[in-house]
Short mmCIF file of C-alpha atoms in Angstrom, two decimals:
data_model
loop_
_atom_site.label_atom_id
_atom_site.label_comp_id
_atom_site.label_asym_id
_atom_site.label_seq_id
_atom_site.Cartn_x
_atom_site.Cartn_y
_atom_site.Cartn_z
CA MET A 1 77.69 126.29 108.61
CA PRO A 2 73.71 126.64 108.55
CA LYS A 3 71.77 125.65 105.28
CA GLY A 4 72.64 128.05 102.66
CA SER A 5 75.63 129.81 103.54
CA ASN A 6 78.76 129.65 102.45
CA VAL A 7 82.45 130.04 103.14
CA PRO A 8 86.07 130.45 101.16
CA VAL A 9 88.30 127.05 100.43
CA PRO A 10 91.25 126.84 99.41
CA THR A 11 92.21 126.14 95.95
CA THR A 12 93.95 123.03 96.25
CA ALA A 13 93.62 119.18 97.34
CA LEU A 14 90.40 119.12 99.42
CA ARG A 15 89.08 115.79 100.61
CA VAL A 16 85.40 116.14 101.33
CA GLU A 17 83.85 113.67 103.92
CA LEU A 18 80.63 112.33 103.43
CA GLY A 19 79.84 110.86 107.43
CA TRP A 20 77.01 109.46 109.23
CA ARG A 21 76.52 106.77 112.02
CA SER A 22 75.66 103.20 111.65
CA GLY A 23 73.54 101.00 113.57
CA PRO A 24 70.74 98.33 113.34
CA GLY A 25 68.82 99.21 110.36
CA VAL A 26 70.87 102.12 108.79
CA PRO A 27 70.99 101.68 105.30
CA ASP A 28 73.82 102.22 103.50
CA ALA A 29 74.98 105.48 101.33
CA ASP A 30 77.04 106.67 98.86
CA ALA A 31 78.92 110.17 97.74
CA SER A 32 79.40 111.03 94.54
CA ALA A 33 80.36 114.33 92.45
CA LEU A 34 79.30 116.20 89.38
CA LEU A 35 81.29 118.73 87.21
CA LEU A 36 78.93 121.32 85.75
CA VAL A 37 79.37 123.62 83.58
CA GLY A 38 76.30 125.87 82.86
CA GLY A 39 74.41 123.49 85.33
CA LYS A 40 74.63 120.62 83.28
CA VAL A 41 76.98 118.17 82.68
CA ARG A 42 79.16 118.42 80.06
CA SER A 43 79.25 114.56 79.35
CA ASP A 44 78.52 111.22 81.51
CA GLY A 45 82.27 111.09 82.58
CA ASP A 46 81.48 114.71 84.29
CA PHE A 47 79.43 112.18 87.15
CA VAL A 48 82.11 110.64 89.80
CA PHE A 49 80.87 107.35 91.84
CA TYR A 50 81.24 104.12 92.92
CA ASN A 51 81.33 102.91 89.29
CA GLN A 52 82.52 105.93 87.72
CA PRO A 53 85.68 106.08 90.51
CA ALA A 54 88.42 108.95 88.75
CA HIS A 55 87.44 111.79 86.43
CA GLY A 56 89.53 112.31 83.26
CA SER A 57 90.91 115.65 84.35
CA GLY A 58 92.23 114.23 87.69
CA ALA A 59 90.57 116.51 89.43
CA VAL A 60 87.78 114.43 91.54
CA ARG A 61 88.24 110.64 92.46
CA HIS A 62 86.11 108.30 94.60
CA GLU A 63 88.58 106.97 97.45
CA GLY A 64 85.89 104.87 99.09
CA LYS A 65 84.77 104.50 102.27
CA ARG A 66 85.49 103.57 106.26
CA ASP A 67 84.09 102.46 109.32
CA ALA A 68 85.46 103.96 112.40
CA GLY A 69 83.71 102.25 115.60
CA GLY A 70 80.18 103.05 114.15
CA GLN A 71 80.60 106.25 112.16
CA VAL A 72 80.95 105.90 108.82
CA THR A 73 82.36 107.69 106.00
CA ASP A 74 82.87 108.21 102.55
CA THR A 75 85.57 110.26 100.67
CA ILE A 76 85.44 111.69 97.48
CA LEU A 77 88.90 113.78 96.64
CA VAL A 78 88.44 116.95 94.97
CA ASP A 79 91.63 119.04 93.74
CA LEU A 80 90.13 122.10 93.03
CA ALA A 81 93.33 123.32 91.87
CA ARG A 82 93.35 120.79 88.52
CA VAL A 83 89.33 121.21 87.64
CA GLU A 84 89.32 122.45 84.54
CA PRO A 85 88.70 126.35 83.55
CA SER A 86 85.43 125.60 81.87
CA VAL A 87 84.09 123.78 84.77
CA GLU A 88 82.25 126.16 86.88
CA THR A 89 80.38 123.73 89.84
CA VAL A 90 81.38 120.49 91.38
CA VAL A 91 78.67 119.23 93.23
CA LEU A 92 78.82 117.36 96.23
CA ALA A 93 75.57 114.90 96.37
CA ALA A 94 75.21 111.00 98.58
CA SER A 95 72.23 109.03 97.48
CA CYS A 96 70.76 106.22 100.04
CA ASP A 97 70.98 102.66 98.95
CA GLY A 98 67.87 100.22 100.76
CA GLY A 99 66.46 102.78 102.81
CA THR A 100 65.62 106.64 102.95
CA PHE A 101 67.58 109.19 104.65
CA GLY A 102 65.74 109.54 107.25
CA GLN A 103 66.73 106.81 108.70
CA VAL A 104 70.52 108.19 108.68
CA PRO A 105 71.29 109.52 111.59
CA GLY A 106 73.99 112.15 112.17
CA LEU A 107 74.50 112.96 107.96
CA CYS A 108 77.17 115.45 107.58
CA ILE A 109 79.72 116.49 104.78
CA GLU A 110 82.94 117.78 105.96
CA VAL A 111 85.81 119.53 103.71
CA ARG A 112 89.27 118.99 104.64
CA ASP A 113 92.43 120.25 103.41
CA ALA A 114 94.01 116.77 101.70
CA ALA A 115 97.55 117.63 103.27
CA ARG A 116 96.69 119.37 106.15
CA GLY A 117 94.06 117.52 107.80
CA THR A 118 92.15 120.88 108.78
CA VAL A 119 88.57 121.39 108.64
CA ALA A 120 87.98 123.55 105.65
CA ALA A 121 83.90 123.64 105.89
CA ARG A 122 81.32 121.13 107.39
CA PHE A 123 77.39 120.93 107.07
CA ASP A 124 75.16 119.06 109.02
CA SER A 125 72.20 117.76 107.29
CA ALA A 126 69.02 117.66 109.51
CA GLY A 127 65.38 117.29 109.05
CA ALA A 128 65.57 114.30 106.46
CA SER A 129 62.26 111.74 105.71
CA VAL A 130 61.69 110.12 102.55
CA GLU A 131 64.77 111.47 100.62
CA THR A 132 66.60 108.89 99.14
CA ALA A 133 69.54 111.22 97.54
CA PHE A 134 70.45 114.73 98.98
CA VAL A 135 73.01 117.27 97.59
CA LEU A 136 74.85 118.39 100.67
CA GLY A 137 77.25 121.26 98.70
CA GLU A 138 78.79 122.71 96.29
CA PHE A 139 82.62 124.48 95.04
CA TYR A 140 81.69 127.21 92.82
CA ARG A 141 83.91 129.76 91.21
CA ARG A 142 83.75 133.42 92.73
CA GLN A 143 86.15 135.95 91.24
CA GLY A 144 88.55 133.74 90.68
CA ALA A 145 88.86 131.99 93.85
CA TRP A 146 86.26 128.96 95.19
CA LYS A 147 83.54 128.25 97.72
CA PHE A 148 81.98 126.01 99.33
CA ARG A 149 77.80 126.57 99.61
CA ALA A 150 75.70 123.60 102.21
CA VAL A 151 72.71 123.16 99.68
CA GLY A 152 70.96 120.63 101.42
CA GLN A 153 68.30 119.94 99.02
CA GLY A 154 66.70 115.88 98.99
CA TYR A 155 65.51 114.18 96.12
CA ASP A 156 63.11 110.94 96.61
CA ARG A 157 64.03 108.83 93.29
CA GLY A 158 67.75 107.83 94.53
CA LEU A 159 70.85 108.48 92.79
CA GLU A 160 69.32 108.05 89.08
CA GLY A 161 66.60 111.46 89.35
CA LEU A 162 69.73 112.90 90.70
CA ALA A 163 72.29 112.62 87.90
CA THR A 164 69.28 112.73 85.51
CA ASP A 165 68.76 116.35 86.76
CA PHE A 166 71.81 117.50 86.22
CA GLY A 167 72.12 115.93 82.29
CA ILE A 168 73.66 112.35 82.93
CA THR A 169 71.91 109.82 80.48
CA VAL A 170 71.34 106.65 82.90
CA ASP A 171 71.50 102.68 81.97
CA GLU A 172 68.14 100.98 82.17
CA PRO A 173 68.14 97.19 82.17
CA GLN A 174 66.33 96.40 79.12
CA HIS A 175 63.97 93.22 78.74
CA ALA A 176 65.32 91.70 75.25
CA ALA A 177 62.58 91.58 72.75
CA PRO A 178 62.17 89.22 69.89
CA PRO A 179 63.54 90.60 66.40
CA ALA A 180 61.33 92.23 64.26
CA ALA A 181 60.80 90.30 60.34
CA GLN A 182 63.17 92.29 57.88
CA PRO A 183 62.58 92.12 54.50
CA MET A 184 64.85 89.53 52.40
CA ALA A 185 67.69 91.21 50.60
CA PRO A 186 68.20 90.24 47.21
CA PRO A 187 70.53 87.72 46.44
CA VAL A 188 73.90 89.02 44.71
CA ALA A 189 75.10 87.44 41.65
CA PRO A 190 78.52 85.61 42.16
CA ALA A 191 81.16 87.46 40.01
CA PRO A 192 82.29 85.74 36.78
CA SER A 193 85.46 83.14 37.78
CA GLN A 194 88.55 84.67 36.04
CA SER A 195 88.24 81.79 32.68
CA THR A 196 84.64 83.13 32.14
CA MET A 197 86.05 86.52 32.03
CA PRO A 198 85.28 88.88 28.63
CA THR A 199 89.25 90.01 27.26
CA LEU A 200 89.01 93.82 27.06
CA ALA A 201 90.07 96.23 23.84
CA ALA A 202 92.24 98.74 25.18
CA GLN A 203 90.33 102.05 25.87
CA PRO A 204 91.21 105.67 26.28
CA ILE A 205 91.34 106.60 29.87
CA PRO A 206 88.44 108.92 30.70
CA PRO A 207 88.89 112.28 33.03
CA VAL A 208 88.47 111.57 36.07
CA PRO A 209 85.50 113.28 37.88
CA PRO A 210 86.04 115.22 40.69
CA VAL A 211 86.21 113.23 44.05
CA THR A 212 83.37 114.31 47.05
CA MET A 213 84.27 112.53 49.96
CA PRO A 214 80.87 111.74 52.12
CA ALA A 215 80.56 113.12 54.97
CA PRO A 216 82.01 110.70 58.07
CA PRO A 217 79.54 108.95 59.68
CA PRO A 218 78.28 110.26 63.03
CA ALA A 219 80.39 109.13 66.19
CA PRO A 220 78.04 106.94 68.04
CA PRO A 221 76.35 108.00 70.90
CA ALA A 222 77.48 107.49 74.26
CA GLN A 223 77.04 104.60 76.49
CA PRO A 224 74.92 105.97 79.25
CA VAL A 225 76.01 105.46 82.77
CA SER A 226 75.20 102.62 85.12
CA LEU A 227 74.67 103.08 88.84
CA SER A 228 74.43 99.41 89.67
CA LYS A 229 77.09 98.24 91.68
CA VAL A 230 78.54 95.26 90.11
CA THR A 231 77.01 92.15 90.83
CA LEU A 232 77.86 88.50 90.97
CA THR A 233 75.84 85.49 89.93
CA LYS A 234 75.64 82.19 88.47
CA ALA A 235 75.15 83.00 85.61
CA ALA A 236 78.40 86.29 85.69
CA PRO A 237 80.49 84.60 88.81
CA SER A 238 83.39 86.95 88.01
CA VAL A 239 84.64 90.70 87.97
CA SER A 240 88.76 92.12 86.91
CA LEU A 241 89.80 94.74 88.99
CA THR A 242 91.99 96.01 87.08
CA LYS A 243 89.32 96.97 84.61
CA GLN A 244 87.45 98.25 87.36
CA GLY A 245 90.20 100.26 88.46
CA GLY A 246 90.73 98.65 91.69
CA THR A 247 94.29 97.27 91.97
CA SER A 248 95.34 99.81 95.41
CA GLY A 249 94.53 101.51 98.53
CA GLY A 250 92.99 98.73 100.95
CA MET A 251 89.82 96.49 99.78
CA ARG A 252 87.09 95.86 102.20
CA VAL A 253 85.10 92.31 102.58
CA ASN A 254 82.52 92.36 104.23
CA LEU A 255 79.84 89.85 105.50
CA ASN A 256 76.62 90.10 106.72
CA TRP A 257 73.66 88.33 107.52
CA GLN A 258 70.11 87.87 108.89
CA VAL A 259 68.34 85.12 110.01
CA ARG A 260 65.34 84.92 108.42
CA LYS A 261 63.64 83.39 111.48
CA GLN A 262 63.91 81.35 114.09
CA PHE A 263 65.38 78.57 111.99
CA SER A 264 66.88 75.18 112.30
CA GLY A 265 70.49 73.11 111.49
CA TRP A 266 71.33 69.70 110.99
CA ALA A 267 72.26 67.57 113.98
CA SER A 268 73.91 65.38 111.48
CA LYS A 269 74.18 64.59 107.79
CA LEU A 270 70.50 62.43 108.23
CA GLY A 271 68.79 66.59 108.78
CA ARG A 272 67.96 66.12 112.27
CA PRO A 273 66.76 69.63 112.79
CA VAL A 274 67.99 71.13 115.95
CA ALA A 275 66.60 74.78 117.12
CA MET A 276 69.54 77.84 116.18
CA HIS A 277 70.29 79.79 119.24
CA ALA A 278 70.17 83.90 119.12
CA ASP A 279 73.90 84.44 119.50
CA LEU A 280 74.81 83.26 116.00
CA ASP A 281 78.77 83.36 115.51
CA LEU A 282 80.02 83.88 112.25
CA ASP A 283 83.73 83.68 111.56
CA LEU A 284 85.02 85.85 108.64
CA CYS A 285 88.28 84.36 107.26
CA ALA A 286 90.82 83.64 104.39
CA LEU A 287 93.58 80.92 103.23
CA TYR A 288 96.39 82.88 101.43
CA GLU A 289 99.03 81.55 99.20
CA LEU A 290 101.75 84.23 98.48
CA THR A 291 104.46 84.38 95.22
CA ASP A 292 107.28 83.24 97.67
CA GLY A 293 105.12 80.08 98.16
CA SER A 294 104.30 80.34 101.85
CA LYS A 295 100.76 80.18 103.11
CA GLY A 296 98.75 80.86 105.56
CA VAL A 297 94.92 81.80 107.44
CA VAL A 298 93.74 85.33 108.27
CA GLN A 299 90.89 84.26 111.13
CA ALA A 300 89.87 85.29 114.70
CA LEU A 301 90.57 81.50 115.84
CA GLY A 302 94.08 81.25 117.50
CA ASN A 303 94.26 85.34 116.85
CA ALA A 304 95.09 84.66 113.47
CA PHE A 305 94.59 88.54 112.49
CA GLY A 306 97.13 88.77 110.00
CA SER A 307 98.32 92.09 108.62
CA LEU A 308 97.91 95.16 106.69
CA HIS A 309 101.65 96.84 106.23
CA GLN A 310 103.90 93.14 106.18
CA PRO A 311 103.03 89.85 104.91
CA PRO A 312 100.53 88.32 104.38
CA PHE A 313 98.74 92.63 103.69
CA ILE A 314 95.55 90.81 104.95
CA GLN A 315 93.24 91.78 108.83
CA LEU A 316 91.04 90.71 110.18
CA ASP A 317 89.13 93.75 112.04
CA GLY A 318 87.67 92.12 114.65
CA ASP A 319 84.57 89.50 115.49
CA ASP A 320 81.02 90.28 115.10
CA ARG A 321 78.00 88.47 115.95
CA THR A 322 75.04 90.82 114.25
CA GLY A 323 75.51 90.35 111.05
CA ALA A 324 74.62 94.49 110.37
CA VAL A 325 75.04 96.01 107.04
CA THR A 326 77.63 98.66 108.25
CA SER A 327 79.16 96.10 110.70
CA GLY A 328 78.92 93.17 110.36
CA GLU A 329 82.59 90.79 109.79
CA ASN A 330 84.73 92.50 107.63
CA LEU A 331 88.80 92.26 106.89
CA THR A 332 91.07 93.85 104.33
CA VAL A 333 93.85 93.34 101.73
CA ASN A 334 95.71 95.78 100.71
CA LEU A 335 96.16 95.85 96.54
CA ASP A 336 99.49 98.32 97.34
CA HIS A 337 101.01 94.73 97.66
CA LYS A 338 99.23 92.93 95.47
CA GLN A 339 102.06 91.34 93.89
CA TRP A 340 102.35 89.62 96.62
CA PHE A 341 99.27 87.42 96.66
CA ARG A 342 99.41 84.28 94.41
CA ARG A 343 95.68 83.02 95.38
CA ILE A 344 93.17 83.96 98.57
CA LEU A 345 89.99 82.51 99.69
CA VAL A 346 87.86 84.25 101.41
CA PHE A 347 85.68 82.20 103.41
CA VAL A 348 82.75 82.12 106.41
CA THR A 349 82.51 79.10 109.73
CA ILE A 350 80.05 78.89 112.28
CA TYR A 351 82.12 79.12 115.27
CA GLU A 352 78.84 78.62 117.59
CA GLY A 353 74.95 79.03 117.74
CA ALA A 354 74.02 77.12 114.87
CA ARG A 355 75.31 73.02 112.77
CA SER A 356 74.03 74.94 109.52
CA PHE A 357 73.59 77.99 107.69
CA ALA A 358 70.08 76.86 106.34
CA ASP A 359 67.67 79.62 106.39
CA LEU A 360 70.25 82.36 106.75
CA HIS A 361 69.97 85.53 104.58
CA ALA A 362 73.72 86.44 103.74
CA THR A 363 75.73 89.18 101.75
CA VAL A 364 79.11 89.52 100.58
CA THR A 365 80.82 92.86 100.20
CA LEU A 366 84.23 93.39 98.22
CA GLN A 367 84.49 97.20 98.34
CA PRO A 368 88.10 98.70 96.81
CA GLN A 369 89.19 102.15 97.97
CA TYR A 370 89.04 103.54 94.19
CA GLY A 371 86.40 101.12 92.51
CA ALA A 372 83.02 100.08 91.89
CA PRO A 373 81.50 97.34 95.04
CA ILE A 374 81.66 94.10 94.25
CA GLU A 375 78.67 92.88 96.11
CA PHE A 376 76.94 88.89 95.90
CA SER A 377 74.36 86.74 97.77
CA LEU A 378 74.93 83.76 99.04
CA ASP A 379 72.60 80.92 97.92
CA GLU A 380 69.70 79.30 99.87
CA CYS A 381 72.13 76.14 101.68
CA THR A 382 70.16 72.87 101.70
CA VAL A 383 72.69 70.88 102.85
CA PRO A 384 74.06 70.19 106.91
CA SER A 385 76.69 73.04 106.16
CA THR A 386 78.83 74.60 108.62
CA VAL A 387 81.59 76.03 106.23
CA CYS A 388 81.24 78.52 103.46
CA ALA A 389 83.80 79.85 100.60
CA LEU A 390 82.62 82.63 99.16
CA ALA A 391 84.99 83.99 96.87
CA LEU A 392 88.72 83.42 95.37
CA ILE A 393 90.51 86.29 93.93
CA THR A 394 93.51 85.21 91.91
CA ASN A 395 96.43 87.16 90.75
CA THR A 396 96.73 86.34 86.87
CA GLY A 397 100.20 88.55 86.27
CA ASN A 398 98.45 91.69 84.91
CA ASP A 399 94.75 91.65 86.09
CA LEU A 400 93.53 90.82 89.70
CA ILE A 401 90.39 88.78 89.24
CA VAL A 402 87.50 87.88 91.96
CA GLN A 403 85.64 84.56 91.74
CA ARG A 404 82.18 84.35 93.18
CA GLU A 405 82.14 80.86 94.91
CA ALA A 406 79.06 80.75 97.17
CA ARG A 407 79.91 77.06 98.02
CA TYR A 408 78.91 75.25 100.60
CA LEU A 409 80.94 72.78 101.95
CA VAL A 410 80.40 69.55 104.40
CA PRO A 411 82.72 68.46 106.57
CA GLU A 412 83.24 64.89 107.24
CA ARG A 413 83.33 63.51 111.48
CA GLY A 414 86.00 64.86 112.64
CA VAL A 415 87.23 67.23 110.19
CA SER A 416 87.44 70.77 111.10
CA PRO A 417 85.33 73.78 108.39
CA GLN A 418 89.18 74.81 107.67
CA ARG A 419 90.78 71.63 106.68
CA THR A 420 87.43 71.21 104.33
CA VAL A 421 88.59 74.19 102.96
CA ASP A 422 91.84 73.38 102.74
CA TYR A 423 91.63 70.28 101.13
CA ALA A 424 88.53 71.13 99.09
CA TYR A 425 90.72 74.01 96.95
CA GLY A 426 94.12 72.03 97.50
CA TRP A 427 96.13 74.56 100.20
CA GLY A 428 98.06 72.00 101.81
CA MET A 429 98.27 73.43 105.58
CA ASN A 430 98.83 71.48 108.37
CA TRP A 431 96.30 72.26 110.87
CA THR A 432 96.15 71.77 114.69
CA PRO A 433 93.19 72.79 116.77
CA GLY A 434 92.76 76.12 118.27
CA ARG A 435 90.35 78.65 120.37
CA LYS A 436 89.56 82.16 120.54
#
């Protein structure tokens, strides 16, 4: 479709895919949707994005990202049959994280019939430069039917600028200020005890005046929308997947990294520096314990890649040596079978190319299909570590908790990294040598 054109679309469930090509230096992008009445949202609840993945009506839902051989899609499901009658327009937007859309090749939006998979509309956006947010298209009502329009309008103020233009109240980080001095209230005299209360003589009961009910207090202001992704830190190391609405579908766990410089590792615990090679190979792995008592590991070593649709319901996507943001090392956890999980420990080992994580800048992202992305960075490594525990996922029975570990471990002489992390977390498995 050319920019500005429109096409009728069926009043049914439509899957809207924001797509682009990944690669070195390509920033990440996120899809979002806004439900408008008179060109504005009715409330902040009309904004659907990674931190607010479902509309209250059930008509719009953010389904998450998928990377298929370098073609990345972020999907929003729009069921036009369930859109409230007062809603006139559903805006389909994109925002860029860590760069501009001028750095994002092959940006497009495609509308598919969710049941049949047929393409109803497609718009390829070209000519982007410094924009960090885009309205790529919109669904709008016309004479009782729905149409899709290719828009292609850019913003240089990111998701915040786009959201505020449509009436969203955005939460901005506030710096705590010392409380202002308040006048002290006069002391309240204590009520006399029963022994000192005067005895009252019987008095005639006066007529009761009519009671005027006070006006109800004003409703508290709506909480502003937070555009930030969930970031785990030492001070706030855990998050509930249940409270985030991310306990179904696939959860993608990604590790990406950058070598800050031609850096050094350790040849021994004494700290003798050894140069790292450019072909650094990190392996993302997961120890699992299921509710039936079975335990195991998912890793490239020994070709133990796991499975998504049978135990352990965890699968390693592949083996990467670049650490690129949109590829890196990935594994997927099938949260549709969360009742099987007792605990999952995600960790990373150095297979070759280095003897320590020193000078490595790494970021871990857990992306539930129906929840906000959870991110954290690894602390700087100051010990000769070849294995790092990243995140512990625990099933408490009624909740799934993600705990940031970011814990560098130093194997003893002759002990493998896998056995080291097993000992540290009490998994109790037997280990034999393996290759990949």
